[in-house]
Amino acid sequence: MDKRIDLIINNLKEVYDPEIPVNVYDLGLIYNVDIDENNQANILMTLTAPGCPVVDILVDDITQAAQSVDGVEKVDVELTFEPPWDKSMMSEEARLELGFF
């Protein structure tokens, strides 16, 4: 695996949904992170709800987090709602933080 993917994931753990006190990675919003042969980071993500009012903020913050990794020249963030997000996608730490058991 490309080490830059790990670095991007570490950076994504510093990006928080402004409405939820859990980072986007542990919240389960990030479905896939990959880097192609052109040094473009491709991030597939979802939202907790299709009408999320902070979508632009999240996409911008995620793009910046990925772009800050050395060797990443471009970032493409794609939104999907398949499969739809649900609380089972959260890490155990996130579920504990939010009181879901």
GROMACS .gro file of N, CA and C in nm:
model
  303
    1MET      N    1   0.085  -0.119   0.000
    1MET     CA    2   0.000   0.000   0.000
    1MET      C    3   0.089   0.125   0.000
    2ASP      N    4   0.048   0.224  -0.070
    2ASP     CA    5   0.119   0.351  -0.079
    2ASP      C    6   0.117   0.420   0.058
    3LYS      N    7   0.234   0.458   0.108
    3LYS     CA    8   0.244   0.523   0.239
    3LYS      C    9   0.165   0.654   0.245
    4ARG      N   10   0.148   0.716   0.130
    4ARG     CA   11   0.072   0.841   0.128
    4ARG      C   12  -0.073   0.819   0.169
    5ILE      N   13  -0.127   0.701   0.143
    5ILE     CA   14  -0.265   0.672   0.184
    5ILE      C   15  -0.275   0.676   0.335
    6ASP      N   16  -0.178   0.616   0.404
    6ASP     CA   17  -0.178   0.620   0.551
    6ASP      C   18  -0.168   0.763   0.602
    7LEU      N   19  -0.086   0.844   0.536
    7LEU     CA   20  -0.071   0.983   0.576
    7LEU      C   21  -0.201   1.061   0.555
    8ILE      N   22  -0.268   1.033   0.443
    8ILE     CA   23  -0.397   1.099   0.419
    8ILE      C   24  -0.497   1.058   0.526
    9ILE      N   25  -0.503   0.929   0.557
    9ILE     CA   26  -0.597   0.882   0.660
    9ILE      C   27  -0.567   0.948   0.793
   10ASN      N   28  -0.439   0.959   0.829
   10ASN     CA   29  -0.403   1.027   0.954
   10ASN      C   30  -0.452   1.171   0.952
   11ASN      N   31  -0.438   1.239   0.839
   11ASN     CA   32  -0.486   1.377   0.828
   11ASN      C   33  -0.638   1.383   0.835
   12LEU      N   34  -0.706   1.286   0.777
   12LEU     CA   35  -0.852   1.285   0.781
   12LEU      C   36  -0.904   1.268   0.924
   13LYS      N   37  -0.824   1.207   1.009
   13LYS     CA   38  -0.862   1.191   1.150
   13LYS      C   39  -0.856   1.323   1.226
   14GLU      N   40  -0.808   1.428   1.157
   14GLU     CA   41  -0.806   1.563   1.215
   14GLU      C   42  -0.918   1.651   1.160
   15VAL      N   43  -1.000   1.594   1.071
   15VAL     CA   44  -1.111   1.668   1.011
   15VAL      C   45  -1.240   1.628   1.084
   16TYR      N   46  -1.307   1.726   1.138
   16TYR     CA   47  -1.427   1.700   1.216
   16TYR      C   48  -1.551   1.757   1.149
   17ASP      N   49  -1.658   1.682   1.157
   17ASP     CA   50  -1.788   1.732   1.116
   17ASP      C   51  -1.824   1.841   1.218
   18PRO      N   52  -1.853   1.963   1.174
   18PRO     CA   53  -1.882   2.070   1.270
   18PRO      C   54  -2.002   2.042   1.360
   19GLU      N   55  -2.087   1.951   1.318
   19GLU     CA   56  -2.208   1.921   1.396
   19GLU      C   57  -2.190   1.802   1.489
   20ILE      N   58  -2.081   1.726   1.472
   20ILE     CA   59  -2.060   1.603   1.549
   20ILE      C   60  -1.915   1.603   1.599
   21PRO      N   61  -1.892   1.576   1.728
   21PRO     CA   62  -1.756   1.584   1.782
   21PRO      C   63  -1.671   1.459   1.755
   22VAL      N   64  -1.678   1.407   1.634
   22VAL     CA   65  -1.602   1.288   1.595
   22VAL      C   66  -1.543   1.316   1.457
   23ASN      N   67  -1.419   1.270   1.435
   23ASN     CA   68  -1.357   1.295   1.304
   23ASN      C   69  -1.426   1.214   1.194
   24VAL      N   70  -1.411   1.262   1.070
   24VAL     CA   71  -1.484   1.203   0.958
   24VAL      C   72  -1.444   1.059   0.930
   25TYR      N   73  -1.320   1.024   0.961
   25TYR     CA   74  -1.275   0.886   0.936
   25TYR      C   75  -1.339   0.790   1.036
   26ASP      N   76  -1.330   0.822   1.165
   26ASP     CA   77  -1.389   0.735   1.266
   26ASP      C   78  -1.541   0.737   1.262
   27LEU      N   79  -1.597   0.844   1.209
   27LEU     CA   80  -1.742   0.852   1.193
   27LEU      C   81  -1.790   0.756   1.084
   28GLY      N   82  -1.697   0.711   1.000
   28GLY     CA   83  -1.733   0.617   0.895
   28GLY      C   84  -1.776   0.683   0.765
   29LEU      N   85  -1.744   0.811   0.751
   29LEU     CA   86  -1.784   0.883   0.629
   29LEU      C   87  -1.691   0.856   0.512
   30ILE      N   88  -1.571   0.807   0.538
   30ILE     CA   89  -1.474   0.781   0.432
   30ILE      C   90  -1.482   0.634   0.393
   31TYR      N   91  -1.524   0.609   0.270
   31TYR     CA   92  -1.537   0.472   0.222
   31TYR      C   93  -1.409   0.420   0.159
   32ASN      N   94  -1.333   0.508   0.092
   32ASN     CA   95  -1.211   0.461   0.026
   32ASN      C   96  -1.116   0.578   0.003
   33VAL      N   97  -0.987   0.548   0.016
   33VAL     CA   98  -0.880   0.643  -0.017
   33VAL      C   99  -0.782   0.570  -0.106
   34ASP      N  100  -0.751   0.630  -0.220
   34ASP     CA  101  -0.657   0.568  -0.313
   34ASP      C  102  -0.576   0.678  -0.380
   35ILE      N  103  -0.460   0.641  -0.433
   35ILE     CA  104  -0.378   0.734  -0.509
   35ILE      C  105  -0.346   0.668  -0.642
   36ASP      N  106  -0.371   0.741  -0.751
   36ASP     CA  107  -0.347   0.683  -0.883
   36ASP      C  108  -0.207   0.714  -0.933
   37GLU      N  109  -0.178   0.668  -1.055
   37GLU     CA  110  -0.044   0.682  -1.113
   37GLU      C  111  -0.008   0.828  -1.144
   38ASN      N  112  -0.107   0.917  -1.142
   38ASN     CA  113  -0.082   1.060  -1.164
   38ASN      C  114  -0.070   1.138  -1.034
   39ASN      N  115  -0.054   1.065  -0.923
   39ASN     CA  116  -0.041   1.126  -0.790
   39ASN      C  117  -0.167   1.201  -0.748
   40GLN      N  118  -0.280   1.155  -0.798
   40GLN     CA  119  -0.409   1.212  -0.757
   40GLN      C  120  -0.469   1.125  -0.648
   41ALA      N  121  -0.505   1.189  -0.539
   41ALA     CA  122  -0.575   1.118  -0.432
   41ALA      C  123  -0.723   1.116  -0.467
   42ASN      N  124  -0.782   0.998  -0.461
   42ASN     CA  125  -0.924   0.979  -0.489
   42ASN      C  126  -0.990   0.932  -0.359
   43ILE      N  127  -1.085   1.012  -0.312
   43ILE     CA  128  -1.150   0.982  -0.186
   43ILE      C  129  -1.299   0.965  -0.213
   44LEU      N  130  -1.351   0.850  -0.173
   44LEU     CA  131  -1.493   0.821  -0.183
   44LEU      C  132  -1.552   0.834  -0.044
   45MET      N  133  -1.653   0.918  -0.033
   45MET     CA  134  -1.710   0.944   0.100
   45MET      C  135  -1.861   0.957   0.093
   46THR      N  136  -1.919   0.959   0.210
   46THR     CA  137  -2.062   0.981   0.221
   46THR      C  138  -2.087   1.086   0.327
   47LEU      N  139  -2.212   1.110   0.356
   47LEU     CA  140  -2.254   1.202   0.460
   47LEU      C  141  -2.350   1.129   0.552
   48THR      N  142  -2.368   1.181   0.671
   48THR     CA  143  -2.463   1.117   0.762
   48THR      C  144  -2.606   1.129   0.711
   49ALA      N  145  -2.631   1.231   0.629
   49ALA     CA  146  -2.763   1.251   0.568
   49ALA      C  147  -2.745   1.325   0.436
   50PRO      N  148  -2.824   1.291   0.333
   50PRO     CA  149  -2.809   1.357   0.203
   50PRO      C  150  -2.822   1.509   0.208
   51GLY      N  151  -2.899   1.562   0.298
   51GLY     CA  152  -2.919   1.707   0.306
   51GLY      C  153  -2.825   1.775   0.403
   52CYS      N  154  -2.711   1.716   0.430
   52CYS     CA  155  -2.615   1.770   0.526
   52CYS      C  156  -2.582   1.915   0.492
   53PRO      N  157  -2.605   2.008   0.587
   53PRO     CA  158  -2.582   2.149   0.557
   53PRO      C  159  -2.435   2.190   0.550
   54VAL      N  160  -2.344   2.104   0.594
   54VAL     CA  161  -2.202   2.140   0.597
   54VAL      C  162  -2.120   2.064   0.492
   55VAL      N  163  -2.186   2.014   0.390
   55VAL     CA  164  -2.119   1.934   0.288
   55VAL      C  165  -2.001   2.008   0.226
   56ASP      N  166  -2.018   2.134   0.192
   56ASP     CA  167  -1.910   2.209   0.128
   56ASP      C  168  -1.790   2.225   0.221
   57ILE      N  169  -1.816   2.251   0.346
   57ILE     CA  170  -1.708   2.263   0.446
   57ILE      C  171  -1.633   2.132   0.458
   58LEU      N  172  -1.706   2.022   0.469
   58LEU     CA  173  -1.642   1.891   0.483
   58LEU      C  174  -1.558   1.856   0.361
   59VAL      N  175  -1.611   1.876   0.242
   59VAL     CA  176  -1.537   1.843   0.121
   59VAL      C  177  -1.411   1.929   0.111
   60ASP      N  178  -1.422   2.058   0.143
   60ASP     CA  179  -1.305   2.145   0.140
   60ASP      C  180  -1.200   2.101   0.242
   61ASP      N  181  -1.243   2.070   0.364
   61ASP     CA  182  -1.149   2.027   0.468
   61ASP      C  183  -1.082   1.894   0.432
   62ILE      N  184  -1.158   1.803   0.375
   62ILE     CA  185  -1.104   1.673   0.334
   62ILE      C  186  -1.005   1.691   0.219
   63THR      N  187  -1.039   1.777   0.125
   63THR     CA  188  -0.948   1.805   0.014
   63THR      C  189  -0.817   1.863   0.066
   64GLN      N  190  -0.825   1.959   0.154
   64GLN     CA  191  -0.704   2.021   0.211
   64GLN      C  192  -0.621   1.920   0.289
   65ALA      N  193  -0.687   1.832   0.364
   65ALA     CA  194  -0.614   1.731   0.441
   65ALA      C  195  -0.536   1.639   0.350
   66ALA      N  196  -0.595   1.600   0.239
   66ALA     CA  197  -0.526   1.511   0.144
   66ALA      C  198  -0.417   1.585   0.068
   67GLN      N  199  -0.444   1.709   0.028
   67GLN     CA  200  -0.347   1.786  -0.049
   67GLN      C  201  -0.223   1.821   0.032
   68SER      N  202  -0.233   1.820   0.162
   68SER     CA  203  -0.118   1.856   0.245
   68SER      C  204  -0.014   1.745   0.252
   69VAL      N  205  -0.045   1.628   0.199
   69VAL     CA  206   0.051   1.516   0.199
   69VAL      C  207   0.149   1.533   0.082
   70ASP      N  208   0.278   1.525   0.114
   70ASP     CA  209   0.380   1.535   0.010
   70ASP      C  210   0.359   1.430  -0.098
   71GLY      N  211   0.367   1.472  -0.222
   71GLY     CA  212   0.354   1.380  -0.335
   71GLY      C  213   0.213   1.369  -0.388
   72VAL      N  214   0.117   1.434  -0.322
   72VAL     CA  215  -0.020   1.436  -0.372
   72VAL      C  216  -0.036   1.565  -0.452
   73GLU      N  217  -0.063   1.551  -0.580
   73GLU     CA  218  -0.070   1.667  -0.668
   73GLU      C  219  -0.212   1.719  -0.689
   74LYS      N  220  -0.309   1.630  -0.678
   74LYS     CA  221  -0.449   1.667  -0.700
   74LYS      C  222  -0.536   1.578  -0.612
   75VAL      N  223  -0.653   1.629  -0.579
   75VAL     CA  224  -0.746   1.551  -0.495
   75VAL      C  225  -0.883   1.554  -0.559
   76ASP      N  226  -0.946   1.438  -0.567
   76ASP     CA  227  -1.083   1.426  -0.613
   76ASP      C  228  -1.165   1.363  -0.501
   77VAL      N  229  -1.264   1.435  -0.453
   77VAL     CA  230  -1.354   1.383  -0.350
   77VAL      C  231  -1.488   1.356  -0.415
   78GLU      N  232  -1.529   1.231  -0.408
   78GLU     CA  233  -1.656   1.190  -0.468
   78GLU      C  234  -1.754   1.154  -0.357
   79LEU      N  235  -1.873   1.211  -0.365
   79LEU     CA  236  -1.979   1.180  -0.269
   79LEU      C  237  -2.064   1.066  -0.324
   80THR      N  238  -2.101   0.975  -0.234
   80THR     CA  239  -2.192   0.867  -0.270
   80THR      C  240  -2.287   0.844  -0.153
   81PHE      N  241  -2.400   0.789  -0.184
   81PHE     CA  242  -2.495   0.752  -0.079
   81PHE      C  243  -2.528   0.602  -0.088
   82GLU      N  244  -2.442   0.530  -0.157
   82GLU     CA  245  -2.455   0.385  -0.168
   82GLU      C  246  -2.327   0.320  -0.119
   83PRO      N  247  -2.325   0.247  -0.014
   83PRO     CA  248  -2.440   0.226   0.074
   83PRO      C  249  -2.465   0.349   0.160
   84PRO      N  250  -2.588   0.365   0.205
   84PRO     CA  251  -2.617   0.478   0.293
   84PRO      C  252  -2.544   0.462   0.426
   85TRP      N  253  -2.503   0.574   0.482
   85TRP     CA  254  -2.434   0.573   0.610
   85TRP      C  255  -2.530   0.530   0.720
   86ASP      N  256  -2.479   0.452   0.815
   86ASP     CA  257  -2.553   0.425   0.938
   86ASP      C  258  -2.450   0.411   1.051
   87LYS      N  259  -2.499   0.412   1.174
   87LYS     CA  260  -2.407   0.419   1.289
   87LYS      C  261  -2.318   0.296   1.302
   88SER      N  262  -2.348   0.187   1.236
   88SER     CA  263  -2.261   0.070   1.242
   88SER      C  264  -2.129   0.094   1.170
   89MET      N  265  -2.120   0.200   1.089
   89MET     CA  266  -1.998   0.231   1.016
   89MET      C  267  -1.896   0.307   1.102
   90MET      N  268  -1.939   0.352   1.218
   90MET     CA  269  -1.850   0.425   1.307
   90MET      C  270  -1.752   0.330   1.375
   91SER      N  271  -1.634   0.383   1.406
   91SER     CA  272  -1.539   0.305   1.484
   91SER      C  273  -1.595   0.287   1.626
   92GLU      N  274  -1.540   0.191   1.697
   92GLU     CA  275  -1.584   0.168   1.834
   92GLU      C  276  -1.561   0.294   1.919
   93GLU      N  277  -1.449   0.361   1.897
   93GLU     CA  278  -1.420   0.484   1.971
   93GLU      C  279  -1.526   0.590   1.945
   94ALA      N  280  -1.568   0.604   1.820
   94ALA     CA  281  -1.669   0.703   1.785
   94ALA      C  282  -1.803   0.670   1.850
   95ARG      N  283  -1.839   0.542   1.849
   95ARG     CA  284  -1.965   0.502   1.912
   95ARG      C  285  -1.963   0.533   2.063
   96LEU      N  286  -1.849   0.508   2.126
   96LEU     CA  287  -1.837   0.539   2.269
   96LEU      C  288  -1.847   0.689   2.293
   97GLU      N  289  -1.778   0.767   2.210
   97GLU     CA  290  -1.779   0.914   2.223
   97GLU      C  291  -1.920   0.970   2.213
   98LEU      N  292  -2.000   0.911   2.124
   98LEU     CA  293  -2.135   0.960   2.100
   98LEU      C  294  -2.242   0.890   2.185
   99GLY      N  295  -2.199   0.793   2.265
   99GLY     CA  296  -2.293   0.723   2.352
   99GLY      C  297  -2.373   0.613   2.284
  100PHE      N  298  -2.325   0.564   2.168
  100PHE     CA  299  -2.389   0.451   2.100
  100PHE      C  300  -2.316   0.325   2.142
  101PHE      N  301  -2.389   0.228   2.189
  101PHE     CA  302  -2.324   0.103   2.235
  101PHE      C  303  -2.369  -0.015   2.156
   0.00000   0.00000   0.00000
